Coordinates of N, CA and C in Angstrom, one line a residue:
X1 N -31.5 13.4 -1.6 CA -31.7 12.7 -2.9 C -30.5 12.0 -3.3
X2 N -30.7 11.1 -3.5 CA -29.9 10.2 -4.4 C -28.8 10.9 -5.1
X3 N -27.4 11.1 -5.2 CA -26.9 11.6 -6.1 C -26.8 10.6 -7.8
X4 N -27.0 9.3 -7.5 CA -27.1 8.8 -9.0 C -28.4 9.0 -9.6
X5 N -29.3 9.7 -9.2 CA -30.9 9.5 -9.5 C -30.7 11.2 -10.1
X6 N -29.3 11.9 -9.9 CA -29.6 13.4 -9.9 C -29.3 13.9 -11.7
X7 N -28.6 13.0 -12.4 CA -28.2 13.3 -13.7 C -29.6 12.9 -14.5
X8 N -30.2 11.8 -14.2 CA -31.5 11.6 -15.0 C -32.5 12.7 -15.0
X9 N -32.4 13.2 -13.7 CA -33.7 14.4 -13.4 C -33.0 15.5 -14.0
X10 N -31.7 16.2 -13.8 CA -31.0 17.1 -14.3 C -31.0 17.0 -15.9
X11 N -31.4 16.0 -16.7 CA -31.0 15.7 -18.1 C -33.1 16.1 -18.3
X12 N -33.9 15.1 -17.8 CA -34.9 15.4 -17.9 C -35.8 17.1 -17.9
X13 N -34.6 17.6 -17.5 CA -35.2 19.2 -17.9 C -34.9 20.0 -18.6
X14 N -34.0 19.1 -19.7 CA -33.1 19.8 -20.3 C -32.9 19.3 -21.9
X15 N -32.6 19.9 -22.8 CA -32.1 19.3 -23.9 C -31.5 20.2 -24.7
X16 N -30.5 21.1 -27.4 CA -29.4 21.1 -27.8 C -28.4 22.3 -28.2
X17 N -27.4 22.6 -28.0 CA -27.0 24.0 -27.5 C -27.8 25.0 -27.1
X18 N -28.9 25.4 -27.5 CA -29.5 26.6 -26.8 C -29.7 27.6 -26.6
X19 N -30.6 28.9 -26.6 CA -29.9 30.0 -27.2 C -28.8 31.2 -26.3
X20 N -28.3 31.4 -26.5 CA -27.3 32.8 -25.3 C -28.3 33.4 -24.3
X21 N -29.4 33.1 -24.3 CA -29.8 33.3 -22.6 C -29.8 32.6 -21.7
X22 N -29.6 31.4 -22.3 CA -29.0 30.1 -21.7 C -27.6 29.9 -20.9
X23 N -26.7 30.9 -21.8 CA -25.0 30.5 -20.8 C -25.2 30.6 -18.9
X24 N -23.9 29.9 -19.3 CA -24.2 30.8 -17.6 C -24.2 31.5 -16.8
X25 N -23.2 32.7 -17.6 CA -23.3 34.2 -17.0 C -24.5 34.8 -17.6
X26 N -25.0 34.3 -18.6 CA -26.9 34.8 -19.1 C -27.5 34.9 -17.3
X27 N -27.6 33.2 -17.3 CA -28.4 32.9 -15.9 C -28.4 33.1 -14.8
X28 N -27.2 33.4 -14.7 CA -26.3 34.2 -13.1 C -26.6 35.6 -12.9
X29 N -27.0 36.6 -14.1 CA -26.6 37.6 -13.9 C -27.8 38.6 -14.3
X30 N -29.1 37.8 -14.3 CA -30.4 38.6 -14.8 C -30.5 39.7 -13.7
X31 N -30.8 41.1 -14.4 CA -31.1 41.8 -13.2 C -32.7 41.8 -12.2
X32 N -32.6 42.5 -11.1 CA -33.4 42.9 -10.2 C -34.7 43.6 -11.1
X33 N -35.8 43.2 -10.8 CA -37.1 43.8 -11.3 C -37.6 45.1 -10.7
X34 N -38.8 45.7 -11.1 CA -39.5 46.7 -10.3 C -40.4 46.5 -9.4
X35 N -40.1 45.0 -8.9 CA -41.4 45.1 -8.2 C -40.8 45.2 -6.5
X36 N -42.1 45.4 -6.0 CA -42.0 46.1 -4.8 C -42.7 45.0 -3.4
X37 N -42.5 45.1 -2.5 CA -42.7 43.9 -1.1 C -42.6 42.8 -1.3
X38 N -43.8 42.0 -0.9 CA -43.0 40.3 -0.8 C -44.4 39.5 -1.0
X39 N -45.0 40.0 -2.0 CA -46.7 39.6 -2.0 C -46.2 38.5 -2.7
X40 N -45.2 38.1 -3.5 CA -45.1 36.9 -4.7 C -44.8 35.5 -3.9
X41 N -44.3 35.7 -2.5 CA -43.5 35.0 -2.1 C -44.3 33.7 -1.2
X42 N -43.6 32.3 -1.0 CA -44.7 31.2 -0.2 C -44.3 30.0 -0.7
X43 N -44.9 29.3 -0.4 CA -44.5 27.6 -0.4 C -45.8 26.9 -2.2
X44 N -45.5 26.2 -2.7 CA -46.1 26.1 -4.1 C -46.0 24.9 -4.5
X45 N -47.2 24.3 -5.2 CA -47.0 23.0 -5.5 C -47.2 23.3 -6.6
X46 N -46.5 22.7 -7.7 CA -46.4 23.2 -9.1 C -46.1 21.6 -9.9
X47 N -46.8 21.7 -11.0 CA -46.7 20.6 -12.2 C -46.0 20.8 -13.1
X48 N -44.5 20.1 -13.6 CA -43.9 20.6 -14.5 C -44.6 19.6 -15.9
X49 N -44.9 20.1 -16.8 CA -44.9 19.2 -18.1 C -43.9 19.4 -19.3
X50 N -43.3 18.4 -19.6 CA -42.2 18.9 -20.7 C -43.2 18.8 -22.0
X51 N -42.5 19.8 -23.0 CA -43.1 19.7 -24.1 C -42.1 20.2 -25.1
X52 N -40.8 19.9 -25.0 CA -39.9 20.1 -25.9 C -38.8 19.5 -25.3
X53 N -38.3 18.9 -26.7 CA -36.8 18.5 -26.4 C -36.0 18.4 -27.6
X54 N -34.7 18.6 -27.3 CA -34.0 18.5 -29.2 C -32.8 18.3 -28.5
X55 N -31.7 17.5 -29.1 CA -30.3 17.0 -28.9 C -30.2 16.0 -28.6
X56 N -28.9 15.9 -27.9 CA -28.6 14.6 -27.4 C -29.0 14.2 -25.9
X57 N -30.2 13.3 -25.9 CA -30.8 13.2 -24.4 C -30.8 12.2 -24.1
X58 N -30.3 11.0 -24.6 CA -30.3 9.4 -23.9 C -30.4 8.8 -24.8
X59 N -31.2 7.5 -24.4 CA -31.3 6.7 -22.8 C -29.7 7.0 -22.2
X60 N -29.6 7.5 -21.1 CA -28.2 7.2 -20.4 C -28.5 6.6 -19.2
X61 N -27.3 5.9 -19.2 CA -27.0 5.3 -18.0 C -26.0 5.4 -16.9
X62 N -26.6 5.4 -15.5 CA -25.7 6.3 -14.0 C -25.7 5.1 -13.5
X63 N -25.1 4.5 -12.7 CA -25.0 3.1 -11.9 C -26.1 2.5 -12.6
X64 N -26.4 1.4 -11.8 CA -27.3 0.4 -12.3 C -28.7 1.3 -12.9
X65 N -28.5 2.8 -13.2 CA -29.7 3.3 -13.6 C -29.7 3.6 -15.2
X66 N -31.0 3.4 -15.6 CA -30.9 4.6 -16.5 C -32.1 4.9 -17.5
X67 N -31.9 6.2 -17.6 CA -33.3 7.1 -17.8 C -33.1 7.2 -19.2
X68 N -33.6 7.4 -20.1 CA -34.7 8.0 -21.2 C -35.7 9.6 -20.8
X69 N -34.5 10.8 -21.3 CA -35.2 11.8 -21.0 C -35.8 12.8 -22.0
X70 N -36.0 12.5 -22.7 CA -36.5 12.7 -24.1 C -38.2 12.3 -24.2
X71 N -38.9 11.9 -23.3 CA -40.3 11.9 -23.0 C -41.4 13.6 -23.3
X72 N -41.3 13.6 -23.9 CA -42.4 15.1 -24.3 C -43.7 14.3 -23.5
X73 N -44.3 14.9 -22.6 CA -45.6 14.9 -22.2 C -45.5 14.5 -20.7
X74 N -44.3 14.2 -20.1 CA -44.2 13.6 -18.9 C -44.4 15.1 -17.9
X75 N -45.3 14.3 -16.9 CA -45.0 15.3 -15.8 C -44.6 14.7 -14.6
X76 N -44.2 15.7 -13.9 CA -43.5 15.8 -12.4 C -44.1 16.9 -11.6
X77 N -44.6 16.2 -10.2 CA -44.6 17.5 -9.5 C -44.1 17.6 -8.4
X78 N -44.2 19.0 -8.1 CA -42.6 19.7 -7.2 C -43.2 20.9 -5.8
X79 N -42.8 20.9 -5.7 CA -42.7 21.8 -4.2 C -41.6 22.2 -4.5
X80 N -42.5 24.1 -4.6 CA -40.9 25.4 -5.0 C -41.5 25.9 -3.4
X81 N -39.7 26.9 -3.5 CA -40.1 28.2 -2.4 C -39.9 29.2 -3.1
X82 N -40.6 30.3 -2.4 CA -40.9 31.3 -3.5 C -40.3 32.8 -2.5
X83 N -39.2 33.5 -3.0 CA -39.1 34.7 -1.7 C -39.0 35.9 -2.4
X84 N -39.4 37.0 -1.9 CA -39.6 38.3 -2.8 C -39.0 39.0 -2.1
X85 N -38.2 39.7 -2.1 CA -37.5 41.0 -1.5 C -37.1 42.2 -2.9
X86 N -38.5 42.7 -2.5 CA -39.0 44.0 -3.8 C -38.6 43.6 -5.3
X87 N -37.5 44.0 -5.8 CA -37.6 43.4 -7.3 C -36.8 42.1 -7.3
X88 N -36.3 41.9 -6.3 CA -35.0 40.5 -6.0 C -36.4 39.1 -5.8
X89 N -36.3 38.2 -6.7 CA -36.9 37.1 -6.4 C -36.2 36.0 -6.8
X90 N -36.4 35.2 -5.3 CA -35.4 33.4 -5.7 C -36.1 32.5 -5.3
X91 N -36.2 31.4 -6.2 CA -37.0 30.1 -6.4 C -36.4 29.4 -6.3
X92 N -36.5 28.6 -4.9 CA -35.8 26.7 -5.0 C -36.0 25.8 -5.0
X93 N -36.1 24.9 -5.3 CA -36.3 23.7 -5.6 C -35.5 22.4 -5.2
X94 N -36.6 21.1 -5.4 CA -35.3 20.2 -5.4 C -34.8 19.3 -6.3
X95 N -34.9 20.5 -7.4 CA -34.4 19.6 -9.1 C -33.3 20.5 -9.5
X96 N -32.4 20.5 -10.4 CA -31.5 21.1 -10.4 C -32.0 21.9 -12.1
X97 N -30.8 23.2 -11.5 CA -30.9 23.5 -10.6 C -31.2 24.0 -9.4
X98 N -30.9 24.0 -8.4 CA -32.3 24.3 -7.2 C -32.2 25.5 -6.8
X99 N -31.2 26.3 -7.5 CA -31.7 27.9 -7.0 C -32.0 28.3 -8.4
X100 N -33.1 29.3 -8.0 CA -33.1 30.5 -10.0 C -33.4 31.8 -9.3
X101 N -32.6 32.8 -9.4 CA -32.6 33.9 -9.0 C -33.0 35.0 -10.3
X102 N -33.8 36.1 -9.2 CA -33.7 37.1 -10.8 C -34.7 38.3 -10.4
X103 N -35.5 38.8 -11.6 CA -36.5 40.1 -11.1 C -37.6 39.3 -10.7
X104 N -38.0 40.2 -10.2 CA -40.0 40.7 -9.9 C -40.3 41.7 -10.4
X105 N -41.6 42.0 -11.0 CA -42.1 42.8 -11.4 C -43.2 43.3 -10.8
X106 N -43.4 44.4 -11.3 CA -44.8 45.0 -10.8 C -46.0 44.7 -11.3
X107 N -46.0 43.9 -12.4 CA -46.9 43.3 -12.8 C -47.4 42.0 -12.4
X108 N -46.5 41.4 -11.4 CA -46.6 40.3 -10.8 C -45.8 38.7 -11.9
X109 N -45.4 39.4 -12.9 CA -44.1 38.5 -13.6 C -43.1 38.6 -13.0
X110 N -42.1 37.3 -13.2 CA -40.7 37.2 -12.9 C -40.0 36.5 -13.9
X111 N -38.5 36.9 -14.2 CA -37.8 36.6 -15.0 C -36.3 35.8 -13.9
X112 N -36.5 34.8 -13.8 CA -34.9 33.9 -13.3 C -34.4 32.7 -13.7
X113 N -33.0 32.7 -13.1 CA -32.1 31.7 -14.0 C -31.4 31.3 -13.0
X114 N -31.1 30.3 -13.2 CA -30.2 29.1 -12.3 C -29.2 28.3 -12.8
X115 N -28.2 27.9 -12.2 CA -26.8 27.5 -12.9 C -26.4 26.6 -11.8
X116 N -26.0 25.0 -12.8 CA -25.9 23.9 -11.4 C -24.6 22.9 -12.0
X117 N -23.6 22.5 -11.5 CA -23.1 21.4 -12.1 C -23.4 20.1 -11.1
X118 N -22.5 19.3 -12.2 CA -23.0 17.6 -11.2 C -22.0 16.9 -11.9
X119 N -21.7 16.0 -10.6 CA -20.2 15.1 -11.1 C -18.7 16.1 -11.1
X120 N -18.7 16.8 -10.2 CA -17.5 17.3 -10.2 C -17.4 18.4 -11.5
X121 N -18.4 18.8 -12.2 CA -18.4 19.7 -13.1 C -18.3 19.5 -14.3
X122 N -18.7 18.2 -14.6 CA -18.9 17.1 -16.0 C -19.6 17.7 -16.5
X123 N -21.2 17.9 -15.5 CA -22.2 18.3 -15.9 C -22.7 19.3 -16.0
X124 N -23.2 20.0 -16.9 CA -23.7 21.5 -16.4 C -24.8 21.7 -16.9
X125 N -25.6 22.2 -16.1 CA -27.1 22.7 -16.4 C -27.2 24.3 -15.9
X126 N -28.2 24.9 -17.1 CA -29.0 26.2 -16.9 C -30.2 26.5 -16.9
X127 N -31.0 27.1 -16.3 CA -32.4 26.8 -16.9 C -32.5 28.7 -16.8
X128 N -33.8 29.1 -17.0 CA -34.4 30.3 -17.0 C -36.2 30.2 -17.2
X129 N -36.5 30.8 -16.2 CA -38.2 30.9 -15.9 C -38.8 32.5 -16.3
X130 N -39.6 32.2 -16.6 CA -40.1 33.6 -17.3 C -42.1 32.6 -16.5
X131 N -42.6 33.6 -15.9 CA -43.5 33.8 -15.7 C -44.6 34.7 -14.9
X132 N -45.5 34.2 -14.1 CA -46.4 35.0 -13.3 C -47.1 34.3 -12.3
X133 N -47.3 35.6 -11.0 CA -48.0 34.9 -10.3 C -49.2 35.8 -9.5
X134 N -50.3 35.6 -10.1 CA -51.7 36.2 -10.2 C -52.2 36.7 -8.9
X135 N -52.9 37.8 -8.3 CA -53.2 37.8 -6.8 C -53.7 36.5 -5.9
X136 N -54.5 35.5 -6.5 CA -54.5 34.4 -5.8 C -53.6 33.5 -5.6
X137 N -52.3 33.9 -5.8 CA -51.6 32.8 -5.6 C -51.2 31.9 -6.5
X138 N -51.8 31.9 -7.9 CA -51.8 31.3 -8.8 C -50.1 31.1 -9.8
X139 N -49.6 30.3 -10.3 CA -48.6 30.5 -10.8 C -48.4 29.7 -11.9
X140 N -47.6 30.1 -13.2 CA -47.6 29.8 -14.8 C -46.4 30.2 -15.1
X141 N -45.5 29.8 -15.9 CA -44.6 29.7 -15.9 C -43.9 29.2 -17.3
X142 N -42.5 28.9 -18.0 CA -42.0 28.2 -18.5 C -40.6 28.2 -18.3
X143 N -40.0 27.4 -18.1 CA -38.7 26.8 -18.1 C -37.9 26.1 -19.0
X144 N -36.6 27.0 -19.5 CA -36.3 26.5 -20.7 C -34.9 25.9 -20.2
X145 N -34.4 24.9 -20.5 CA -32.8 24.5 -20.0 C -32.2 24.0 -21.0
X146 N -30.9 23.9 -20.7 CA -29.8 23.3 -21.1 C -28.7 22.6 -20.4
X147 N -28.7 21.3 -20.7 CA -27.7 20.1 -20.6 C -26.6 19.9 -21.4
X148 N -25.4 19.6 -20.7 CA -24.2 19.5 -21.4 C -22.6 19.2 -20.9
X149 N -22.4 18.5 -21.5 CA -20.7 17.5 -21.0 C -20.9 16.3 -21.0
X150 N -19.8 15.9 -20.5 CA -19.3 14.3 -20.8 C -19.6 13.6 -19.4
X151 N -19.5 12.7 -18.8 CA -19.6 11.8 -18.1 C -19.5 10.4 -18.3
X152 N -18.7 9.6 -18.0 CA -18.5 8.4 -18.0 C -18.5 8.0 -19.1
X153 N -18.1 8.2 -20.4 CA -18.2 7.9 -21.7 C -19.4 8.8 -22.6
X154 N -20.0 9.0 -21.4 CA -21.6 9.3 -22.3 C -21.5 11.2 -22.3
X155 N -21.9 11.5 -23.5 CA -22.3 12.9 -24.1 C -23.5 13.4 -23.9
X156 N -23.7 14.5 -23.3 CA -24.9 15.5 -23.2 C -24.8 16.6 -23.9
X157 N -25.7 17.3 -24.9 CA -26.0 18.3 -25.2 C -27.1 18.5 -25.7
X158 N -28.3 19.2 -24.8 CA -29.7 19.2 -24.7 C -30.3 20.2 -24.7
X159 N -31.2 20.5 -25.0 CA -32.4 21.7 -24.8 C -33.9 21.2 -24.7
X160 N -34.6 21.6 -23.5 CA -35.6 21.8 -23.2 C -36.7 22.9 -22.7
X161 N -38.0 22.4 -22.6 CA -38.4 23.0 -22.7 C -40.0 22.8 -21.4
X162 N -40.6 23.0 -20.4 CA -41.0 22.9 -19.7 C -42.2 24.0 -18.9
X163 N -43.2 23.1 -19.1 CA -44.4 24.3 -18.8 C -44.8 24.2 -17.4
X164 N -45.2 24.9 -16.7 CA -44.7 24.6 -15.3 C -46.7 25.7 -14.3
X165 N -47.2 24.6 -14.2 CA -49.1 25.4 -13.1 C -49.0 25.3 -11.6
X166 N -49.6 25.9 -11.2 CA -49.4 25.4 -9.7 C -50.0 26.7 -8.4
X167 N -50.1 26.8 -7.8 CA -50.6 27.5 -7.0 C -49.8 27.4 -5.3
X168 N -50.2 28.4 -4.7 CA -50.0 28.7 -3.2 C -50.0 27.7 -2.4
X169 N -49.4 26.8 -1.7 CA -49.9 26.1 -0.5 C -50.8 26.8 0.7

């Protein structure tokens, strides 16, 4: 991907301080779940819809680009991987950012979080997923993030919010 295309998408998931599950030892350091084998785990095509945004989110501009990420209703869709080792489950992707580590449960919920910078560490994003995924394969979700620092003149500090459907490949 593009690395100038990567702050627009990185901002787009994100928007204004946010609350302390958001830092990034919050995100880094969720523990391991109760759940057990690797039934959660597989390849997923998933639709993100934003439906919240508050702060400072744009229009910014990255080279000759620039996004407006403050769109409530916009979707994107994505191809996650999904891997279960008993309560240990990690989701990646190719949005930032692209790892979210965290529990499994026995219930077939998971709680993870992900911590990414960009630009040499201008940028920093967190996000955290809280959802489920049904015996068919089914998956629901939400994603909350946060955007924040300086780059090139321009200021970030964002909070978002992101509903996220999708199912098993």
């Amino acid at each position: 991907m593009n690395t100038r295309l990567l702050i627009p998408l990185a901002l787009a998931v994100s928007a204004c301080g946010g609350p302390s599950d958001l830092a990034p030892d919050a995100v880094r350091s969720i523990p391991d779940g109760d759940g057990t084998g690797s039934a959660l785990g597989g390849d997923y095509a998933v639709e993100l819809r934003t439906v919240d945004f508050s702060g400072s989110c744009g229009p910014f501009v990255v080279g000759i680009f620039t996004a407006s990420v403050c769109d409530v209703g916009d979707v994107v869709t994505e191809h996650i991987t999904v891997e279960q080792r008993e309560g240990h489950l990690v989701i990646d992707t190719s949005d930032l950012p692209s790892r979210f580590e965290g529990g499994a449960y026995d219930d077939a919920s998971f709680d993870v979080g992900g911590y990414a910078t960009e630009f040499g560490g201008a940028i920093e994003i967190t996000a955290r997923s809280l959802g489920r995924i049904d015996e068919s394969g089914r998956i629901e979700a939400t994603v909350r993030s946060r955007t924040w620092g300086d780059f090139e003149g321009q200021s970030a500090d964002c909070y978002g919010v992101r509903e996220v459907s999708g199912a098993r490949e």
